[in-house]
Coordinates of C-alpha atoms and ligand atoms in Angstrom, one line a residue:
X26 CA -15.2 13.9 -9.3
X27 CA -12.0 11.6 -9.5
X28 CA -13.2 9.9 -12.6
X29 CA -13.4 13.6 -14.4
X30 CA -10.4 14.1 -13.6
X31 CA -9.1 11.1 -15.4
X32 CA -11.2 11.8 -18.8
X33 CA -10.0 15.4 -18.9
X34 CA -5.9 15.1 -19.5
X35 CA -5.3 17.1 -22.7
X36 CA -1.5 17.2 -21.6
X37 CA 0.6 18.1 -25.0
X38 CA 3.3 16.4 -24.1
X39 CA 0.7 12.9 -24.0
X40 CA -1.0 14.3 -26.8
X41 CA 2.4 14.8 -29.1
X42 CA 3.5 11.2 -28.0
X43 CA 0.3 9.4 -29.6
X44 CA 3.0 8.4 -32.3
X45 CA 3.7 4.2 -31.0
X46 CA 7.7 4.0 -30.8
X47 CA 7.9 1.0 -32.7
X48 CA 12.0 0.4 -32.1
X49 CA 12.4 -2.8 -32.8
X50 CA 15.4 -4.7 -30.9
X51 CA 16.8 -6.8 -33.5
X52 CA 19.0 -9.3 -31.3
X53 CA 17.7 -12.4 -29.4
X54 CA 18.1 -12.9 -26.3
X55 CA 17.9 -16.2 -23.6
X56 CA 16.0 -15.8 -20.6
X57 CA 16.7 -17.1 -17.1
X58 CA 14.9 -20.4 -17.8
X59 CA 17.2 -20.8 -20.8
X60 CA 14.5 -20.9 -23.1
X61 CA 15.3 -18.9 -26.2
X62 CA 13.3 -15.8 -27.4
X63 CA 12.5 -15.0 -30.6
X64 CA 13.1 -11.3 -32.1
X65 CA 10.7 -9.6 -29.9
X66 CA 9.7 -5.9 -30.3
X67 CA 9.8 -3.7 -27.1
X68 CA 6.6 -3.0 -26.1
X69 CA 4.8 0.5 -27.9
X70 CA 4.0 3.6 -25.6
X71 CA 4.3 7.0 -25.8
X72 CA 7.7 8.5 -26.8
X73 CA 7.6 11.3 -24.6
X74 CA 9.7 14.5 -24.7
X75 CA 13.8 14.3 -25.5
X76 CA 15.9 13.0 -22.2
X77 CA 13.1 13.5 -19.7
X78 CA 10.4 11.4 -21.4
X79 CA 7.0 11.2 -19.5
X80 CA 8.5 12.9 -16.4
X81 CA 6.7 15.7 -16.3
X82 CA 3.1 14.1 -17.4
X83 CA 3.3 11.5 -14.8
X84 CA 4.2 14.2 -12.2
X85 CA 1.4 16.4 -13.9
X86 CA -1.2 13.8 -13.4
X87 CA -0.1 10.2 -12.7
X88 CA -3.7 8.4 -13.1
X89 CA -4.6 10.1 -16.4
X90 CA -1.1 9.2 -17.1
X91 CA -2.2 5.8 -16.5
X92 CA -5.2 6.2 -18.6
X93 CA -4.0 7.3 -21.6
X94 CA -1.1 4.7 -21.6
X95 CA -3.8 1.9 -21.7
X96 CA -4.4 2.8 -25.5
X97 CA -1.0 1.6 -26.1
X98 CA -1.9 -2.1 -25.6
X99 CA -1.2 -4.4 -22.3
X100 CA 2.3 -3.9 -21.9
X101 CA 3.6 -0.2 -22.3
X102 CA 7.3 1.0 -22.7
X103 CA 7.7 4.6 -21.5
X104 CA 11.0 6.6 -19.6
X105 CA 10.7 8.7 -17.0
X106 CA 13.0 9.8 -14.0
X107 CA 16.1 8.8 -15.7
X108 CA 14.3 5.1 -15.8
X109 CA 13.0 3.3 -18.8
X110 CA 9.2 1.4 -17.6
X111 CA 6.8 -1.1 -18.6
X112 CA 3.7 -1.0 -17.3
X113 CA 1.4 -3.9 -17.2
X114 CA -2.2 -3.5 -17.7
X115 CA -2.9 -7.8 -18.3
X116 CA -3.5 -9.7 -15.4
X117 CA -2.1 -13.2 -16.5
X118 CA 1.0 -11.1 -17.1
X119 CA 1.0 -10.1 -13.7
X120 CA 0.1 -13.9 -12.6
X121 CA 3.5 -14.5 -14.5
X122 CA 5.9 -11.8 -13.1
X123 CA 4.5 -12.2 -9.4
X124 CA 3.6 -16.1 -9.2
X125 CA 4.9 -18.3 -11.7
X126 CA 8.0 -17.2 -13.2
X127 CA 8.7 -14.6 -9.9
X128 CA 12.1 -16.1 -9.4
X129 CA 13.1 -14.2 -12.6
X130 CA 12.3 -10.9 -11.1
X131 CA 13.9 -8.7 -8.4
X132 CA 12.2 -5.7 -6.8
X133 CA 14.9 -3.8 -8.7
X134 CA 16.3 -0.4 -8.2
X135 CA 13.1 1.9 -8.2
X136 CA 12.7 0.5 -5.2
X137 CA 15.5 -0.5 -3.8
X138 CA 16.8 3.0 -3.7
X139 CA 13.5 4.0 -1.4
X140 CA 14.4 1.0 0.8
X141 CA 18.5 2.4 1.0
X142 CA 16.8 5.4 2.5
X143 CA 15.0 4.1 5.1
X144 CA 15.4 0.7 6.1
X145 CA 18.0 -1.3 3.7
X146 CA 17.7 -4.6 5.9
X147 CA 14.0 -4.3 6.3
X148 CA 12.3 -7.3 4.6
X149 CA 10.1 -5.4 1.7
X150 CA 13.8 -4.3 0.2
X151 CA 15.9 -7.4 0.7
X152 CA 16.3 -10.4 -1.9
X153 CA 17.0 -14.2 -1.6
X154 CA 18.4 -15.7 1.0
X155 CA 18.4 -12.8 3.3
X156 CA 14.5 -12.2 2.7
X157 CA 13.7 -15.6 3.2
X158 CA 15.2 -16.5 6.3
X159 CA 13.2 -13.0 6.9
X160 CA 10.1 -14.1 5.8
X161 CA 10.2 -17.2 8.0
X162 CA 10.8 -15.3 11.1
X163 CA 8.4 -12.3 10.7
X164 CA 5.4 -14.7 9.3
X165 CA 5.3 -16.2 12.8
X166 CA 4.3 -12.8 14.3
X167 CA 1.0 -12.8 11.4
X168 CA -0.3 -16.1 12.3
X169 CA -4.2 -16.3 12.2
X170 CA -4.2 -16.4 15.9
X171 CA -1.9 -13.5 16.4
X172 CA -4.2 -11.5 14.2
X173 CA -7.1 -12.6 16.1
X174 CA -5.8 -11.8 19.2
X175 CA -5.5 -7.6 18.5
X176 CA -9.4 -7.7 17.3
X177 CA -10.0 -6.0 21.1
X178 CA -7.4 -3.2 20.8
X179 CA -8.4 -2.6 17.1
X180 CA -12.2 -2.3 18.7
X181 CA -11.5 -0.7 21.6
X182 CA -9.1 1.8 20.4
X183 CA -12.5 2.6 16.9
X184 CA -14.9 3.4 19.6
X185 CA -12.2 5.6 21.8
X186 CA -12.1 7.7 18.5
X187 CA -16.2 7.6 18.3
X188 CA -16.3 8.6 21.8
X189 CA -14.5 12.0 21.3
X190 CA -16.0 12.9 18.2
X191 CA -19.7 15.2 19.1
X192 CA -22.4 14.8 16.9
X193 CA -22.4 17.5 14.0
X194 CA -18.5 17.5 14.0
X195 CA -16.6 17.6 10.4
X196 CA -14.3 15.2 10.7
X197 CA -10.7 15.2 8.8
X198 CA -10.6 11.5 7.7
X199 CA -7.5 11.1 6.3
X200 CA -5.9 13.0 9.7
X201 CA -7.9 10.8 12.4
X202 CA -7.8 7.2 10.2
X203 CA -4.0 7.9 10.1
X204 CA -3.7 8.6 14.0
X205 CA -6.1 5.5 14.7
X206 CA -3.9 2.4 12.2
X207 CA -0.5 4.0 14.4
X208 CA -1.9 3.7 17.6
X209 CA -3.1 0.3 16.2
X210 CA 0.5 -0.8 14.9
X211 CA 2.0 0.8 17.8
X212 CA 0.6 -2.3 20.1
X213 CA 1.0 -4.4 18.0
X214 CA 4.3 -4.1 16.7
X215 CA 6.1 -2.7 20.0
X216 CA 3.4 -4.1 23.1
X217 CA 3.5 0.2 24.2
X218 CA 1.1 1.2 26.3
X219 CA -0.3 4.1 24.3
X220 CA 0.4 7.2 26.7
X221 CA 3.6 5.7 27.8
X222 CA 6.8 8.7 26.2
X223 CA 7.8 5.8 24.5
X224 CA 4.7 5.2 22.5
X225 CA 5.1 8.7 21.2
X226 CA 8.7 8.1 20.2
X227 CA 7.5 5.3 17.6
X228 CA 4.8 7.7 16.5
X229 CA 7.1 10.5 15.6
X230 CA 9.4 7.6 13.7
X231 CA 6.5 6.7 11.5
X232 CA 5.8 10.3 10.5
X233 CA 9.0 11.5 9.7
X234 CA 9.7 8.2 7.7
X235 CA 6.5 9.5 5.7
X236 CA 7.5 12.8 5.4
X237 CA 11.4 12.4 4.7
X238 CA 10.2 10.0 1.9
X239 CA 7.8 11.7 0.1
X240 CA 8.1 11.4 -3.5
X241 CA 7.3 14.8 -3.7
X242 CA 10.4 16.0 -1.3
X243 CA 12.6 13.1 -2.8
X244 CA 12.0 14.8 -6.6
X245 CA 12.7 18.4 -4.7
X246 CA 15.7 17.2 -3.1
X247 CA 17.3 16.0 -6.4
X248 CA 17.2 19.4 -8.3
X249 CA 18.5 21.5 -4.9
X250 CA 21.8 21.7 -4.0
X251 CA 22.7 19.4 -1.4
X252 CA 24.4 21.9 1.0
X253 CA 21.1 23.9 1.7
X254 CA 20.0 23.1 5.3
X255 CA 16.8 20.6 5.1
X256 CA 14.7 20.7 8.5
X257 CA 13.0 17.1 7.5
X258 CA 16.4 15.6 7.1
X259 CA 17.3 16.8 10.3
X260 CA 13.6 15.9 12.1
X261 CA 14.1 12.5 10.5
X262 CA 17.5 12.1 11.6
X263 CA 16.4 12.8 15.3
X264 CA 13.4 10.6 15.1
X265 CA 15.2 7.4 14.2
X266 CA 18.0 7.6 16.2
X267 CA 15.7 8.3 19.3
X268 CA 14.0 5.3 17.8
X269 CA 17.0 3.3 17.6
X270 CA 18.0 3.6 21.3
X271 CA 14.5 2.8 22.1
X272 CA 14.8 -0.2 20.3
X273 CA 18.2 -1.4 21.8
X274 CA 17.0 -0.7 25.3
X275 CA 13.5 -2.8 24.3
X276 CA 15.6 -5.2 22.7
X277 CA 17.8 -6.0 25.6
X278 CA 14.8 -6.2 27.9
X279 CA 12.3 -8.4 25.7
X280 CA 15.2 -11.0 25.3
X281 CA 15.4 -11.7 29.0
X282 CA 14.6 -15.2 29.8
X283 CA 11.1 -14.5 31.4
X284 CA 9.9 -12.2 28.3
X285 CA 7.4 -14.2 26.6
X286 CA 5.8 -11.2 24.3
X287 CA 4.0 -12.2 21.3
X288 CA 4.5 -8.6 19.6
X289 CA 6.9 -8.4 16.7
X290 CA 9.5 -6.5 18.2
X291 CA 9.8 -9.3 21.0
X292 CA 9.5 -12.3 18.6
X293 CA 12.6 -10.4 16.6
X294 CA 14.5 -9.8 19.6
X295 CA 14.2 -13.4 20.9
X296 CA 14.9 -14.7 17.4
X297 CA 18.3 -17.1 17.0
X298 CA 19.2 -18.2 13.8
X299 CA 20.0 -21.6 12.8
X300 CA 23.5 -20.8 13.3
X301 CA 23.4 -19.1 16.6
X302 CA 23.3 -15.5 15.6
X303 CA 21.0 -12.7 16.1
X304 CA 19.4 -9.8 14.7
X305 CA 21.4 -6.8 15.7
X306 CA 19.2 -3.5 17.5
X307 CA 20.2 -1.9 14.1
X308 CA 18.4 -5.0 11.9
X309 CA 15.3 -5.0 14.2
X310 CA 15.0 -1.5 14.0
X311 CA 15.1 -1.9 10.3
X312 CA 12.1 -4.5 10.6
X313 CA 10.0 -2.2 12.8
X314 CA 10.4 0.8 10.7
X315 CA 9.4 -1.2 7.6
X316 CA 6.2 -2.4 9.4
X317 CA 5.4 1.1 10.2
X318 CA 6.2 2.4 6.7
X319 CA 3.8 -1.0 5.2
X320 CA 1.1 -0.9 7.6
X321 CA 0.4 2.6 8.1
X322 CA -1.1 4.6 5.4
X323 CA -2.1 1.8 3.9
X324 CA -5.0 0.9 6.4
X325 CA -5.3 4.5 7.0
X326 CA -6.2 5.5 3.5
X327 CA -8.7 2.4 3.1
X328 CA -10.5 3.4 5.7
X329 CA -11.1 7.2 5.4
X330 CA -11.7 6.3 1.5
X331 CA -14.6 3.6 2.4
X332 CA -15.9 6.2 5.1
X333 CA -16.4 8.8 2.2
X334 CA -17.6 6.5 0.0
X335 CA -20.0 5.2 2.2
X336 CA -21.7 8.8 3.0
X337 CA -21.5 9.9 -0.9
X338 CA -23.7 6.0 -1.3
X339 CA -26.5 6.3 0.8
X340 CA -27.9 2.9 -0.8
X341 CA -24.7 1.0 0.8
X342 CA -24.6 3.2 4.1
X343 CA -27.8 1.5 4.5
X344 CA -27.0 -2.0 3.9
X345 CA -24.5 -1.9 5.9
X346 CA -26.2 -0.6 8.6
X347 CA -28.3 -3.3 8.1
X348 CA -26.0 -6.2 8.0
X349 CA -24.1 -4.4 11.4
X350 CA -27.7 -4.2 13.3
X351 CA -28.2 -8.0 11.9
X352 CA -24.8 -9.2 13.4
X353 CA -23.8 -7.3 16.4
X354 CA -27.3 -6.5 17.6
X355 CA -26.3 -3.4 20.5
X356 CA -22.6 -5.2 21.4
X357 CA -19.0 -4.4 20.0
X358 CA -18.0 -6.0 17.2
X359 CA -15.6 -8.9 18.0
X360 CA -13.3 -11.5 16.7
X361 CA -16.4 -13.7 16.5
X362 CA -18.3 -11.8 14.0
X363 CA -15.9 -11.9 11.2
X364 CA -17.6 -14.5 9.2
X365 CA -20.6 -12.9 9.0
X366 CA -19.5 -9.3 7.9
X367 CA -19.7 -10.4 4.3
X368 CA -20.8 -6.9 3.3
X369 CA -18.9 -4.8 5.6
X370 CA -16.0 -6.9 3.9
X371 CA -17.3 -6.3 0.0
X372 CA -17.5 -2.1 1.0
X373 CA -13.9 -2.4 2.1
X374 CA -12.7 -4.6 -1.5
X375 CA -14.6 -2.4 -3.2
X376 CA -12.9 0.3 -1.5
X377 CA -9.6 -0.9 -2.6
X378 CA -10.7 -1.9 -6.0
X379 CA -11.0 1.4 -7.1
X380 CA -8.6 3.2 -4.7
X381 CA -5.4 0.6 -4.3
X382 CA -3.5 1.9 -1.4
X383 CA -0.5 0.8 -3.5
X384 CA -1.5 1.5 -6.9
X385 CA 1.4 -0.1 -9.0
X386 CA 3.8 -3.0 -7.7
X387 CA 7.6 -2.8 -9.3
X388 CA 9.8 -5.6 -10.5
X389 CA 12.9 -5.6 -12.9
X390 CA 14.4 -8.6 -14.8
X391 CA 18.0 -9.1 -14.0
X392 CA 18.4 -10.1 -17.8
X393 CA 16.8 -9.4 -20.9
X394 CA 13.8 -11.5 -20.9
X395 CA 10.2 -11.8 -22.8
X396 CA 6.9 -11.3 -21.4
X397 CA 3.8 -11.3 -23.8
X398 CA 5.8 -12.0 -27.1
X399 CA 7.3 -8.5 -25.9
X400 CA 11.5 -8.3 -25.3
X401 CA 11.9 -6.7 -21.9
X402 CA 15.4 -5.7 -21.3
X403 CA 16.9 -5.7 -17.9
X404 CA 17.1 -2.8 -16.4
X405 CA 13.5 -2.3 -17.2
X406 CA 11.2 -1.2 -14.4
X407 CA 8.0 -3.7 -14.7
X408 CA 5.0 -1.5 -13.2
X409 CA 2.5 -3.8 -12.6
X410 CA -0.7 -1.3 -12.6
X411 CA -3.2 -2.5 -9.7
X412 CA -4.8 0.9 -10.4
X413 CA -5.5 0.4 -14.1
X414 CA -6.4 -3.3 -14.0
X415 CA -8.4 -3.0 -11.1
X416 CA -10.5 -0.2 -12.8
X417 CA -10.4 -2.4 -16.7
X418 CA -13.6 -2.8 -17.9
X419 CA -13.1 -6.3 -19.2
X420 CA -13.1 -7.6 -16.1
X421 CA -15.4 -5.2 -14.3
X422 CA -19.0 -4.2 -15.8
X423 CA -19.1 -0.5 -14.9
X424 CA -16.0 -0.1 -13.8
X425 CA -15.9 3.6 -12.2
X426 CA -19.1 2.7 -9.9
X427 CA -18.9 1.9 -6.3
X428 CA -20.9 -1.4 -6.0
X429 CA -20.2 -3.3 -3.3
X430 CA -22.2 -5.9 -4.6
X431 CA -20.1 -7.2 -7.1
X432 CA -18.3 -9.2 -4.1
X433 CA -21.2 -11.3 -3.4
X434 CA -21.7 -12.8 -6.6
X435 CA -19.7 -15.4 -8.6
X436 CA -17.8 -13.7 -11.4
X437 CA -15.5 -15.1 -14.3
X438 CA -12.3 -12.8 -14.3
X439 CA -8.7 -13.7 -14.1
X440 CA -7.3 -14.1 -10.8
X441 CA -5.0 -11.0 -11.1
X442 CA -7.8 -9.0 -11.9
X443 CA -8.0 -7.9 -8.4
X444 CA -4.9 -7.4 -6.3
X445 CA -4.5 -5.1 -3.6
X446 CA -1.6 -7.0 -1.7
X447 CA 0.3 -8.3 -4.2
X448 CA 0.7 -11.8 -4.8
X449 CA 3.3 -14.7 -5.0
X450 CA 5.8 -15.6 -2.5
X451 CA 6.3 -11.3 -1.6
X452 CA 2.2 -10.8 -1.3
X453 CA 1.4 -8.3 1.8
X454 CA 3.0 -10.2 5.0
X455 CA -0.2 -7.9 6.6
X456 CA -2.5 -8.7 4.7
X457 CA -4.5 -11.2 7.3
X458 CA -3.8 -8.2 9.7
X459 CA -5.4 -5.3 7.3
X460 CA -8.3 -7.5 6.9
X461 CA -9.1 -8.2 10.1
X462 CA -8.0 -4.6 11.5
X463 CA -10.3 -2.8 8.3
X464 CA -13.2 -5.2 9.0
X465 CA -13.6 -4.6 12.8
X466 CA -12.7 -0.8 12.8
X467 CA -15.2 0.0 10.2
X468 CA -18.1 -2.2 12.0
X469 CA -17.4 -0.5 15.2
X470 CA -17.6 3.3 13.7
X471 CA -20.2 2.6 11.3
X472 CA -22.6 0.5 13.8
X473 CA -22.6 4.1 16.4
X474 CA -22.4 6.8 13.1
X475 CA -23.5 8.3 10.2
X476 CA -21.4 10.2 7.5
X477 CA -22.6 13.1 5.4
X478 CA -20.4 14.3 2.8
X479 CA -18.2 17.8 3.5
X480 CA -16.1 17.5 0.8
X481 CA -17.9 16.9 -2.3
X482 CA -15.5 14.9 -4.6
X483 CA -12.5 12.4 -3.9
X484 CA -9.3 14.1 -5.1
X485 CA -6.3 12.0 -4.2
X486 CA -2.8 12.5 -5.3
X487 CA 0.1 9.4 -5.3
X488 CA 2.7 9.6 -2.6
X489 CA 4.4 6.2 -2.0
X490 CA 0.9 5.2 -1.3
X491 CA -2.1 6.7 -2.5
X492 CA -2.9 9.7 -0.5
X493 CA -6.7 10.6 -0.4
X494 CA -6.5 14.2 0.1
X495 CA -8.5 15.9 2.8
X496 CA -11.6 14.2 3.2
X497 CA -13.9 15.3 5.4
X498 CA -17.3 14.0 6.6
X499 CA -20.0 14.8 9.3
X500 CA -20.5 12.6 12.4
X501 CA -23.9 12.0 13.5
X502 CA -24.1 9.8 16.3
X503 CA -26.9 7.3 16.5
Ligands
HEM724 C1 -4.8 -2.1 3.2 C2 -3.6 -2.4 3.7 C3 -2.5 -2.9 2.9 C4 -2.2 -3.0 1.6 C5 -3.1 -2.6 0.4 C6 -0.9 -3.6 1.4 C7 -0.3 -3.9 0.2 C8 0.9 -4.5 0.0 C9 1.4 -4.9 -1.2 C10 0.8 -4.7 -2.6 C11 2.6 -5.5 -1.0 C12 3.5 -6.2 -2.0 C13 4.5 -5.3 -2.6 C14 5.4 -6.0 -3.7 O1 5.1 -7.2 -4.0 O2 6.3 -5.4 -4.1 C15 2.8 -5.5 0.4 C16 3.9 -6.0 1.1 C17 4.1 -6.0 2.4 N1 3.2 -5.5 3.4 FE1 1.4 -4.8 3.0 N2 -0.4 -3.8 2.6 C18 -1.3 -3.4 3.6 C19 -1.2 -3.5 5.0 C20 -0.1 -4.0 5.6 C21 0.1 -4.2 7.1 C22 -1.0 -3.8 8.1 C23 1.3 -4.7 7.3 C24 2.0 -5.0 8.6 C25 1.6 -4.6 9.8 C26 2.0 -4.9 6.0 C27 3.2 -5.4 5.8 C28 3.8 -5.7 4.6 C29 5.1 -6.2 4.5 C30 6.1 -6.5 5.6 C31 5.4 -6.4 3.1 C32 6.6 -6.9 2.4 C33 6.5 -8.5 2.2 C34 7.7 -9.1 1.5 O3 8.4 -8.4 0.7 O4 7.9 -10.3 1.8 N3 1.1 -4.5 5.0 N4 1.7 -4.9 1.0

């Protein structure tokens, strides 16, 4: 089981780095807000081995990683890849970094560097001004009525997939959840007809994007010499510029004067500035594959994990067949019904509580600054740990359990206990959408099938999201 796994790091290079660096920076230092701050220690963790530091435990085994570095306290200094960390295990410190004091932090180079890659101008990498004046625009494509109006597609296109599967089928989650939230974004982001060649162009962009920027290939590609020939490079290469004429043409179309589209890609190619300008095909194309990159796996992963965790519960399989049989009666779930899918909602949080599709958010200080009574320098990463907080038992009585329950009752924990999108001025831009698109396309599967288990335990491995593994389940239809 995923929890074993956790408890059973005996790594040597964790175990010889119980020793707490204790380096104490003797200077002071003024923060952005100009307050002063006293003679702060950098925060303990484990020491790690010479030049490469944690590197190779965190590539080992990044959650026990996670686990073990808890015993350091709530902030944790550590270096790996050439990068010096602190990872944040309190949630008011989190409240502070992404809420109240978020104008002193950047997103920083971690991941800046993934955003160079793939989509520099796209709005999850860009800063101030430029992100702003991004914000504004995109938000008007994720209004509640926008969201709203893709509940039939996100049905429609759940009971396509239950309509091909045959009763007794093993079923590769993690494959079919990922084909399903692409076809979703697809429509939504582009207005493609699903079979159109066209469609299939976009979906060949999103997967090379998540290939080409595995962390996996990324760590490869660093140690290899750079004049070997590299097939993804190449497949990526192809896919986005076949993507970028596909947006120029779509582009010049959608911004004709009798377009009236309410898909992103036509709300960015209409868009004018305040001072008459407009996005260039190359900017837009930046958006869209930022959108793809944000909203695919991410949906994708929530679901197939809530689909294995609901045939590994049979207790909650059954209330929620209940509460689906209570609300939708023998119809398709609609827009209508959201409201009262309180539990089909608490499966999904519960879902995400213990498996974050983004398990750790990243912020740097531009200057040396103090968070805790603890002297951050700049430069530092801040890893905010969604993964470690969300499974802390001070907040959360039995932590490692799947109760779904836990959502229906009032509980006393800090806000930042829990959060799955983020927060602040940057929190998920999707996250309306998710909601909406998780909460109808789990009622429509689970209200026509059952799952049994295939595979016995949940093993999943961090990419740039978390990456549940193969998970398969057996269909039986109702
Ligand atoms: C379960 C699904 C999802 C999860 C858990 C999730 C999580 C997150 C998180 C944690 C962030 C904040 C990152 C940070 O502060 O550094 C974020 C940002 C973002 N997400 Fe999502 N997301 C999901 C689905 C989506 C979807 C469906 C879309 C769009 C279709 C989307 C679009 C975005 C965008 C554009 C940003 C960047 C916002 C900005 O920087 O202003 N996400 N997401």
């Amino acid at each position: 089981m995923f929890e074993s796994e956790t408890d059973n790091c005996t790594d040597t290079e964790i175990d010889s780095d119980t020793e707490t660096d204790t380096h104490s920076l003797q200077a002071d230092a003024v923060n952005s807000s100009g307050s002063e701050l006293s003679t702060a220690d950098r925060p303990p963790g484990p020491r790690g081995l010479p030049l490469i530091g944690s590197t190779l435990s965190i590539a080992r085994d990044p959650f026990s990683f996670v686990e073990l570095a808890r015993e350091y306290g709530d902030i944790v200094s550590y270096r790996a890849y050439g990068t010096e960390f602190a990872l944040v295990f309190d949630p008011h410190v989190v409240e502070t970094v992404l809420v109240s004091r978020s104008d002193e932090f950047r997103k920083g180079e971690f991941e800046t560097a993934f955003g160079e890659l793939v989509a520099p101008e796209g709005i999850a990498f860009t800063e101030d001004s430029q992100w702003r004046r991004q914000r504004k625009l995109l938000q008007s494509s994720f209004t509640p009525d926008h969201v709203r109006a893709a509940a039939d597609e996100i049905v429609a296109e759940a009971n396509a997939f239950v309509d091909d599967w045959d009763d007794g089928e093993r079923v590769a989650l993690r494959d079919t959840m990922s084909t399903y939230t692409l076809r979703i974004l697809t429509r939504t982001l582009f207005d493609l007809p699903l079979e159109d060649d066209r469609a299939t162009i976009v979906r060949r962009a999103a997967n090379a994007v998540n290939t080409y920027a595995s962390p996996k290939r990324l760590a490869l590609g660093s140690i290899l010499p750079s004049w070997l020939p590299d097939r993804v490079e190449h497949e990526y290469e192809d896919a986005m510029t076949d993507l970028e004429t596909l947006t120029t043409e779509l582009v010049e179309t959608r911004r004709s004067a009798d377009s009236t589209g309410e898909d992103l890609l036509s709300i960015l190619a209409r868009a004018v500035y305040p001072d008459g300008s407009r996005l260039s095909p190359e900017t837009v194309r930046d958006q869209l594959v930022t959108f793809l990159f944000a909203g695919h796996e991410t949906t994708a992963t929530t679901l197939a994990i809530a689909c294995w965790l609901l045939a590994d519960n049979p207790q909650v399989h059954a209330e929620l067949e209940r509460e689906l049989a209570a609300v939708c009666g023998d119809r398709k779930p609609d827009a209508g019904d959201l409201a009262s899918l309180d539990y089909t909602e608490a499966v999904l949080r519960e879902s995400m509580r213990l498996y974050p599709p983004i398990t750790g958010i990243y912020r740097e200080p531009p200057t040396d600054t103090a968070l805790a009574g603890f002297r951050i320098s700049s430069g530092t990463t801040l890893q905010l740990s969604v993964y470690g907080i969300h499974r802390d038992d001070r907040w959360w009585a039995d932590p490692e359990a799947f109760c779904p329950e836990r959502w229906l009752v009032d509980a006393d924990r800090p806000e930042y206990a829990y959060f799955p999108f983020g927060g602040g001025p940057r929190h998920c831009l999707g996250m309306r959408f998710a909601m909406v698109e998780l909460q109808l396309a789990l009622a429509s599967i689970m209200r026509r099938v059952e799952f049994e288990c295939v595979t016995p335990t949940l093993e999943p491995s961090l990419g740039v999201t978390l990456d549940p593994g193969s998970v398969e389940t057996r269909v039986r239809k109702r």
